[in-house]
Amino acid sequence: MELSTGMEPGASAQKEEKKKKEEEMATKQEEQQTQAGRHQEVGHKSLLQSDALYQYILETSVYPGEHEAMKELREITANHPWNIMTTSADEGQFLSMLLKLMNAKNTMEIGVYTGYSLLATALALPDDGKILAMDINRENYELGLPVIQKAGVAHKIDFREGPALPLLDQLIEDKSNHGTYDFIFVDADKDNYLNYHKRLIDLVKVGGVIGYDNTLWNGSVVAPPDAPMRKYVRYYRDFVLELNKALAADPRIEICQLPVGDGITLCRRVY
Amino acid sequence: MATKQEEQQTQAARHQEVGHKSLLQSDALYQYILETSVYPGEHEAMKELREITAKHPWSISSRISFRSETYTFIEDMAFFFAGRGKLIWFFDYSRNIMTTSADEGQFLSMLLKLMNAKNTMEIGVYTGYSLLATALALPDDGKILAMDINRENYQLGLPVIQKAGVAHKIDFREGPALPLLDQLIEDKSNHGTYDFIFVDADKDNYINYHKRLIDLVKVGGVIGYDNTLWNGSVVAPPDAPLRKYVRYYRDFVLELNKAMAADPRIEICQLPVGDGITLCRRVY
């Protein structure tokens, strides 16, 4: 670093420090953006043969018919640092079709984040449709709420902040709640899915569907034991593997595991 | 003799492997889905029909490896000489790649139950795997109008369908689909009477089928088109090595996908199940 002539040594040292701090700030911001970018990249990497194939599905079959509110919410969420958790566009479209084909009216959602699948659901239900939505974090929901309101479907949503298990236990206690839900979507903490299932199996109606998200866990369900894996992926993977076995063995449901998004397992209650 | 049998079994196994190569990240992931979520709950009739189809003894390919250059050469020559229209019969006899995969059968089954489907149609039957899945999923008074240019393949699977006690739901018609569809269309009382229609046939005719099916399916009902991701070749670069028939039909598949997305009378959903299924829900 050069000392300009005519300046005092002290002043240049300060200038140097300031410059250093600014550089540090810039690097930190860059790092955060790279992290977010990497999250988005990792978050939307699909289970398919190639990213190109996944992009093809999105561009050919999803985006052309996409509701503008979905697009808007997607863009808001893309800039959020936790966007890896959001429902993908192809999944939103699939949920929408499923709900319409089932003539669903009374639904539940565990795990809302910014509300992408919640919006997809609200748009698909009839005007008197209802969604009981739970998330431990109201702030993320409130990020997407204006979009949901603008779309004219916020009146269908009953949002509850807090962990799901206590609320589910409350619902279970009252037998008049049993078998009253047409569709329940679970996109939350994987280490609790089986605990949720024990309650949801009585809350969903016979012939209704519980959908569990992320059941292929980025393909890691088949990764060899020595494969490099993010810590949280490895941690939850055991729960996902256990869940998949348990659902296949549960005689009260018929299942179908689809490679949509990060893997959705549909469970249709048979008794 | 023992060696020959072994060889044939290896061939059959290899066919099954190629025929069931999936659209997913890895074969391992696809196998995981089959072994964890499909096979445990699979109806025994489905399993039986799957095995019969895999061991289909008529195939030229039971004598020549599917992966060999000889086979590819024969395939290309047949394509060149037999003409586009006759391509189907050649492949009827040549491999089980045409059969519906087990994960697709399970998905169709769930879909039909969730829709409470009762009156359905199937264009393209082959040995009847998706037909059996459908027949098992429909209620006892459910009906399936099934069409295929080749009755012999259907008859291969029919005993299994009969044993499963669901053959009475099926009305099988041999012959090309378009004339029959035109007949149905002529009579307006057929319009809007089908809950679900599954098309798994000649890709160069899908759009022609669609023009008729859109009036035969009910409002709110679904037409499902199979093979719409065409082994992932929809995104293959122009210079990628592709089997001739894959390349030939790819243009039709690309065109179909664009047309479905642009059709205002339907809402669509393209799923990477099997070789890609596009569900089209009629909205008016």
mmCIF file of C-alpha atoms in Angstrom, chain A residues 25-209:
data_model
loop_
_atom_site.group_PDB
_atom_site.id
_atom_site.type_symbol
_atom_site.label_atom_id
_atom_site.label_comp_id
_atom_site.label_asym_id
_atom_site.label_seq_id
_atom_site.Cartn_x
_atom_site.Cartn_y
_atom_site.Cartn_z
ATOM 1 C CA MET A 25 -18.246 -6.380 4.518
ATOM 2 C CA ALA A 26 -18.323 -6.878 0.771
ATOM 3 C CA THR A 27 -16.847 -10.363 1.104
ATOM 4 C CA LYS A 28 -19.389 -11.275 3.786
ATOM 5 C CA GLN A 29 -22.259 -10.085 1.601
ATOM 6 C CA GLU A 30 -20.865 -11.993 -1.323
ATOM 7 C CA GLU A 31 -20.570 -15.060 0.857
ATOM 8 C CA GLN A 32 -24.157 -14.759 1.997
ATOM 9 C CA GLN A 33 -25.373 -14.309 -1.546
ATOM 10 C CA THR A 34 -23.329 -17.275 -2.676
ATOM 11 C CA GLN A 35 -24.816 -19.303 0.176
ATOM 12 C CA ALA A 36 -28.305 -18.251 -0.822
ATOM 13 C CA GLY A 37 -27.483 -18.957 -4.438
ATOM 14 C CA ARG A 38 -26.089 -22.322 -3.491
ATOM 15 C CA HIS A 39 -29.171 -23.024 -1.409
ATOM 16 C CA GLN A 40 -31.390 -22.183 -4.298
ATOM 17 C CA GLU A 41 -29.308 -24.369 -6.534
ATOM 18 C CA VAL A 42 -29.316 -27.209 -4.056
ATOM 19 C CA GLY A 43 -32.905 -26.577 -3.100
ATOM 20 C CA HIS A 44 -34.157 -26.869 -6.633
ATOM 21 C CA LYS A 45 -31.910 -29.610 -7.835
ATOM 22 C CA SER A 46 -34.324 -32.324 -8.785
ATOM 23 C CA LEU A 47 -34.478 -36.091 -8.532
ATOM 24 C CA LEU A 48 -34.383 -36.396 -12.301
ATOM 25 C CA GLN A 49 -31.768 -37.607 -14.812
ATOM 26 C CA SER A 50 -30.632 -34.074 -15.469
ATOM 27 C CA ASP A 51 -31.353 -30.485 -14.550
ATOM 28 C CA ALA A 52 -32.139 -29.966 -18.225
ATOM 29 C CA LEU A 53 -34.988 -32.465 -18.046
ATOM 30 C CA TYR A 54 -36.363 -30.832 -14.928
ATOM 31 C CA GLN A 55 -36.151 -27.398 -16.557
ATOM 32 C CA TYR A 56 -37.966 -28.788 -19.570
ATOM 33 C CA ILE A 57 -40.897 -29.899 -17.424
ATOM 34 C CA LEU A 58 -41.032 -26.524 -15.705
ATOM 35 C CA GLU A 59 -40.808 -24.489 -18.875
ATOM 36 C CA THR A 60 -43.037 -26.658 -21.045
ATOM 37 C CA SER A 61 -45.726 -27.773 -18.640
ATOM 38 C CA VAL A 62 -45.623 -25.752 -15.432
ATOM 39 C CA TYR A 63 -44.881 -22.104 -16.107
ATOM 40 C CA PRO A 64 -47.245 -21.576 -19.080
ATOM 41 C CA GLY A 65 -50.340 -22.336 -16.998
ATOM 42 C CA GLU A 66 -49.059 -20.999 -13.709
ATOM 43 C CA HIS A 67 -51.268 -18.646 -11.694
ATOM 44 C CA GLU A 68 -49.592 -15.240 -11.406
ATOM 45 C CA ALA A 69 -49.821 -15.331 -7.625
ATOM 46 C CA MET A 70 -47.745 -18.528 -7.589
ATOM 47 C CA LYS A 71 -45.118 -16.851 -9.743
ATOM 48 C CA GLU A 72 -45.057 -13.828 -7.472
ATOM 49 C CA LEU A 73 -44.710 -15.895 -4.319
ATOM 50 C CA ARG A 74 -41.996 -17.965 -5.915
ATOM 51 C CA GLU A 75 -40.008 -14.844 -6.683
ATOM 52 C CA ILE A 76 -40.408 -13.413 -3.197
ATOM 53 C CA THR A 77 -39.261 -16.704 -1.691
ATOM 54 C CA ALA A 78 -36.290 -17.033 -4.042
ATOM 55 C CA ASN A 79 -34.661 -14.086 -2.326
ATOM 56 C CA HIS A 80 -35.158 -15.545 1.143
ATOM 57 C CA PRO A 81 -32.099 -17.138 2.775
ATOM 58 C CA TRP A 82 -33.956 -20.324 3.691
ATOM 59 C CA ASN A 83 -35.499 -20.812 0.272
ATOM 60 C CA ILE A 84 -34.216 -24.395 0.103
ATOM 61 C CA MET A 85 -37.342 -25.273 2.090
ATOM 62 C CA THR A 86 -39.891 -23.991 -0.397
ATOM 63 C CA THR A 87 -42.172 -26.234 -2.408
ATOM 64 C CA SER A 88 -41.095 -26.460 -6.024
ATOM 65 C CA ALA A 89 -43.288 -25.248 -8.881
ATOM 66 C CA ASP A 90 -43.906 -28.706 -10.283
ATOM 67 C CA GLU A 91 -45.018 -29.874 -6.873
ATOM 68 C CA GLY A 92 -47.411 -26.953 -6.537
ATOM 69 C CA GLN A 93 -48.976 -27.838 -9.853
ATOM 70 C CA PHE A 94 -49.311 -31.467 -8.870
ATOM 71 C CA LEU A 95 -50.940 -30.652 -5.527
ATOM 72 C CA SER A 96 -53.367 -28.406 -7.324
ATOM 73 C CA MET A 97 -54.430 -31.127 -9.756
ATOM 74 C CA LEU A 98 -54.692 -33.717 -7.007
ATOM 75 C CA LEU A 99 -56.949 -31.550 -4.861
ATOM 76 C CA LYS A 100 -59.259 -30.797 -7.771
ATOM 77 C CA LEU A 101 -59.475 -34.450 -8.795
ATOM 78 C CA MET A 102 -60.324 -35.410 -5.210
ATOM 79 C CA ASN A 103 -62.878 -32.612 -4.851
ATOM 80 C CA ALA A 104 -61.099 -31.789 -1.611
ATOM 81 C CA LYS A 105 -62.708 -29.244 0.658
ATOM 82 C CA ASN A 106 -61.361 -29.593 4.184
ATOM 83 C CA THR A 107 -57.596 -29.821 4.379
ATOM 84 C CA MET A 108 -54.672 -29.446 6.740
ATOM 85 C CA GLU A 109 -51.076 -28.375 6.203
ATOM 86 C CA ILE A 110 -48.234 -28.990 8.624
ATOM 87 C CA GLY A 111 -45.242 -26.838 7.722
ATOM 88 C CA VAL A 112 -46.022 -23.641 5.858
ATOM 89 C CA TYR A 113 -42.761 -21.679 5.420
ATOM 90 C CA THR A 114 -43.637 -18.805 3.041
ATOM 91 C CA GLY A 115 -46.852 -20.463 1.948
ATOM 92 C CA TYR A 116 -46.180 -21.701 -1.573
ATOM 93 C CA SER A 117 -48.006 -25.018 -1.201
ATOM 94 C CA LEU A 118 -50.555 -23.271 0.991
ATOM 95 C CA LEU A 119 -51.294 -20.861 -1.834
ATOM 96 C CA ALA A 120 -51.470 -23.714 -4.359
ATOM 97 C CA THR A 121 -53.954 -25.450 -2.067
ATOM 98 C CA ALA A 122 -56.031 -22.346 -1.418
ATOM 99 C CA LEU A 123 -56.297 -21.670 -5.152
ATOM 100 C CA ALA A 124 -57.395 -25.251 -5.831
ATOM 101 C CA LEU A 125 -60.098 -25.522 -3.167
ATOM 102 C CA PRO A 126 -63.643 -24.265 -3.767
ATOM 103 C CA ASP A 127 -64.614 -20.941 -2.290
ATOM 104 C CA ASP A 128 -65.904 -22.555 0.891
ATOM 105 C CA GLY A 129 -62.828 -24.734 1.217
ATOM 106 C CA LYS A 130 -60.841 -24.695 4.459
ATOM 107 C CA ILE A 131 -57.190 -25.168 5.356
ATOM 108 C CA LEU A 132 -55.882 -25.584 8.891
ATOM 109 C CA ALA A 133 -52.254 -24.514 8.533
ATOM 110 C CA MET A 134 -49.527 -24.903 11.174
ATOM 111 C CA ASP A 135 -45.961 -23.658 11.395
ATOM 112 C CA ILE A 136 -43.599 -22.860 14.259
ATOM 113 C CA ASN A 137 -42.719 -19.594 12.535
ATOM 114 C CA ARG A 138 -45.354 -16.962 11.772
ATOM 115 C CA GLU A 139 -42.874 -14.547 10.217
ATOM 116 C CA ASN A 140 -42.225 -16.631 7.121
ATOM 117 C CA TYR A 141 -45.951 -17.102 6.606
ATOM 118 C CA GLU A 142 -46.433 -13.360 6.844
ATOM 119 C CA LEU A 143 -43.942 -12.904 4.052
ATOM 120 C CA GLY A 144 -46.242 -14.723 1.655
ATOM 121 C CA LEU A 145 -49.564 -13.646 3.158
ATOM 122 C CA PRO A 146 -49.942 -10.447 1.102
ATOM 123 C CA VAL A 147 -49.724 -12.497 -2.088
ATOM 124 C CA ILE A 148 -52.294 -14.950 -0.758
ATOM 125 C CA GLN A 149 -54.573 -12.056 0.184
ATOM 126 C CA LYS A 150 -54.165 -10.442 -3.209
ATOM 127 C CA ALA A 151 -55.176 -13.737 -4.815
ATOM 128 C CA GLY A 152 -58.424 -13.544 -2.860
ATOM 129 C CA VAL A 153 -58.049 -16.852 -1.042
ATOM 130 C CA ALA A 154 -56.743 -15.913 2.389
ATOM 131 C CA HIS A 155 -60.207 -16.400 3.923
ATOM 132 C CA LYS A 156 -59.834 -20.170 3.478
ATOM 133 C CA ILE A 157 -56.788 -20.299 5.748
ATOM 134 C CA ASP A 158 -56.757 -20.758 9.513
ATOM 135 C CA PHE A 159 -53.110 -20.288 10.525
ATOM 136 C CA ARG A 160 -51.795 -21.520 13.885
ATOM 137 C CA GLU A 161 -48.330 -20.679 15.078
ATOM 138 C CA GLY A 162 -46.527 -23.279 17.152
ATOM 139 C CA PRO A 163 -45.456 -26.922 17.091
ATOM 140 C CA ALA A 164 -47.953 -29.289 15.497
ATOM 141 C CA LEU A 165 -48.050 -32.187 17.969
ATOM 142 C CA PRO A 166 -49.910 -30.411 20.802
ATOM 143 C CA LEU A 167 -52.536 -29.132 18.386
ATOM 144 C CA LEU A 168 -52.920 -32.554 16.784
ATOM 145 C CA ASP A 169 -53.345 -34.135 20.225
ATOM 146 C CA GLN A 170 -56.071 -31.595 20.963
ATOM 147 C CA LEU A 171 -57.843 -32.466 17.717
ATOM 148 C CA ILE A 172 -57.531 -36.189 18.378
ATOM 149 C CA GLU A 173 -59.070 -35.883 21.850
ATOM 150 C CA ASP A 174 -62.319 -34.730 20.309
ATOM 151 C CA LYS A 175 -63.681 -37.720 18.404
ATOM 152 C CA SER A 176 -65.880 -35.504 16.241
ATOM 153 C CA ASN A 177 -62.683 -34.431 14.456
ATOM 154 C CA HIS A 178 -61.846 -37.974 13.449
ATOM 155 C CA GLY A 179 -62.148 -38.656 9.744
ATOM 156 C CA THR A 180 -62.942 -35.051 8.828
ATOM 157 C CA TYR A 181 -60.020 -34.130 6.603
ATOM 158 C CA ASP A 182 -60.003 -34.819 2.845
ATOM 159 C CA PHE A 183 -56.319 -34.076 2.437
ATOM 160 C CA ILE A 184 -53.404 -33.434 4.789
ATOM 161 C CA PHE A 185 -50.018 -32.235 3.583
ATOM 162 C CA VAL A 186 -46.978 -32.704 5.813
ATOM 163 C CA ASP A 187 -43.857 -30.749 4.920
ATOM 164 C CA ALA A 188 -42.096 -30.228 8.242
ATOM 165 C CA ASP A 189 -39.593 -31.749 10.653
ATOM 166 C CA LYS A 190 -38.730 -35.206 9.320
ATOM 167 C CA ASP A 191 -37.921 -36.595 12.746
ATOM 168 C CA ASN A 192 -41.563 -36.133 13.710
ATOM 169 C CA TYR A 193 -43.338 -37.501 10.641
ATOM 170 C CA LEU A 194 -44.088 -40.845 12.242
ATOM 171 C CA ASN A 195 -45.399 -39.102 15.342
ATOM 172 C CA TYR A 196 -47.646 -36.987 13.137
ATOM 173 C CA HIS A 197 -48.761 -40.071 11.248
ATOM 174 C CA LYS A 198 -50.042 -41.762 14.390
ATOM 175 C CA ARG A 199 -52.510 -38.898 14.793
ATOM 176 C CA LEU A 200 -53.210 -37.999 11.187
ATOM 177 C CA ILE A 201 -54.328 -41.528 10.311
ATOM 178 C CA ASP A 202 -57.403 -40.929 12.470
ATOM 179 C CA LEU A 203 -57.975 -37.336 11.404
ATOM 180 C CA VAL A 204 -57.971 -37.982 7.656
ATOM 181 C CA LYS A 205 -61.194 -39.486 6.308
ATOM 182 C CA VAL A 206 -61.394 -43.000 4.933
ATOM 183 C CA GLY A 207 -60.530 -42.580 1.250
ATOM 184 C CA GLY A 208 -58.704 -39.342 2.023
ATOM 185 C CA VAL A 209 -55.012 -38.700 1.530
#
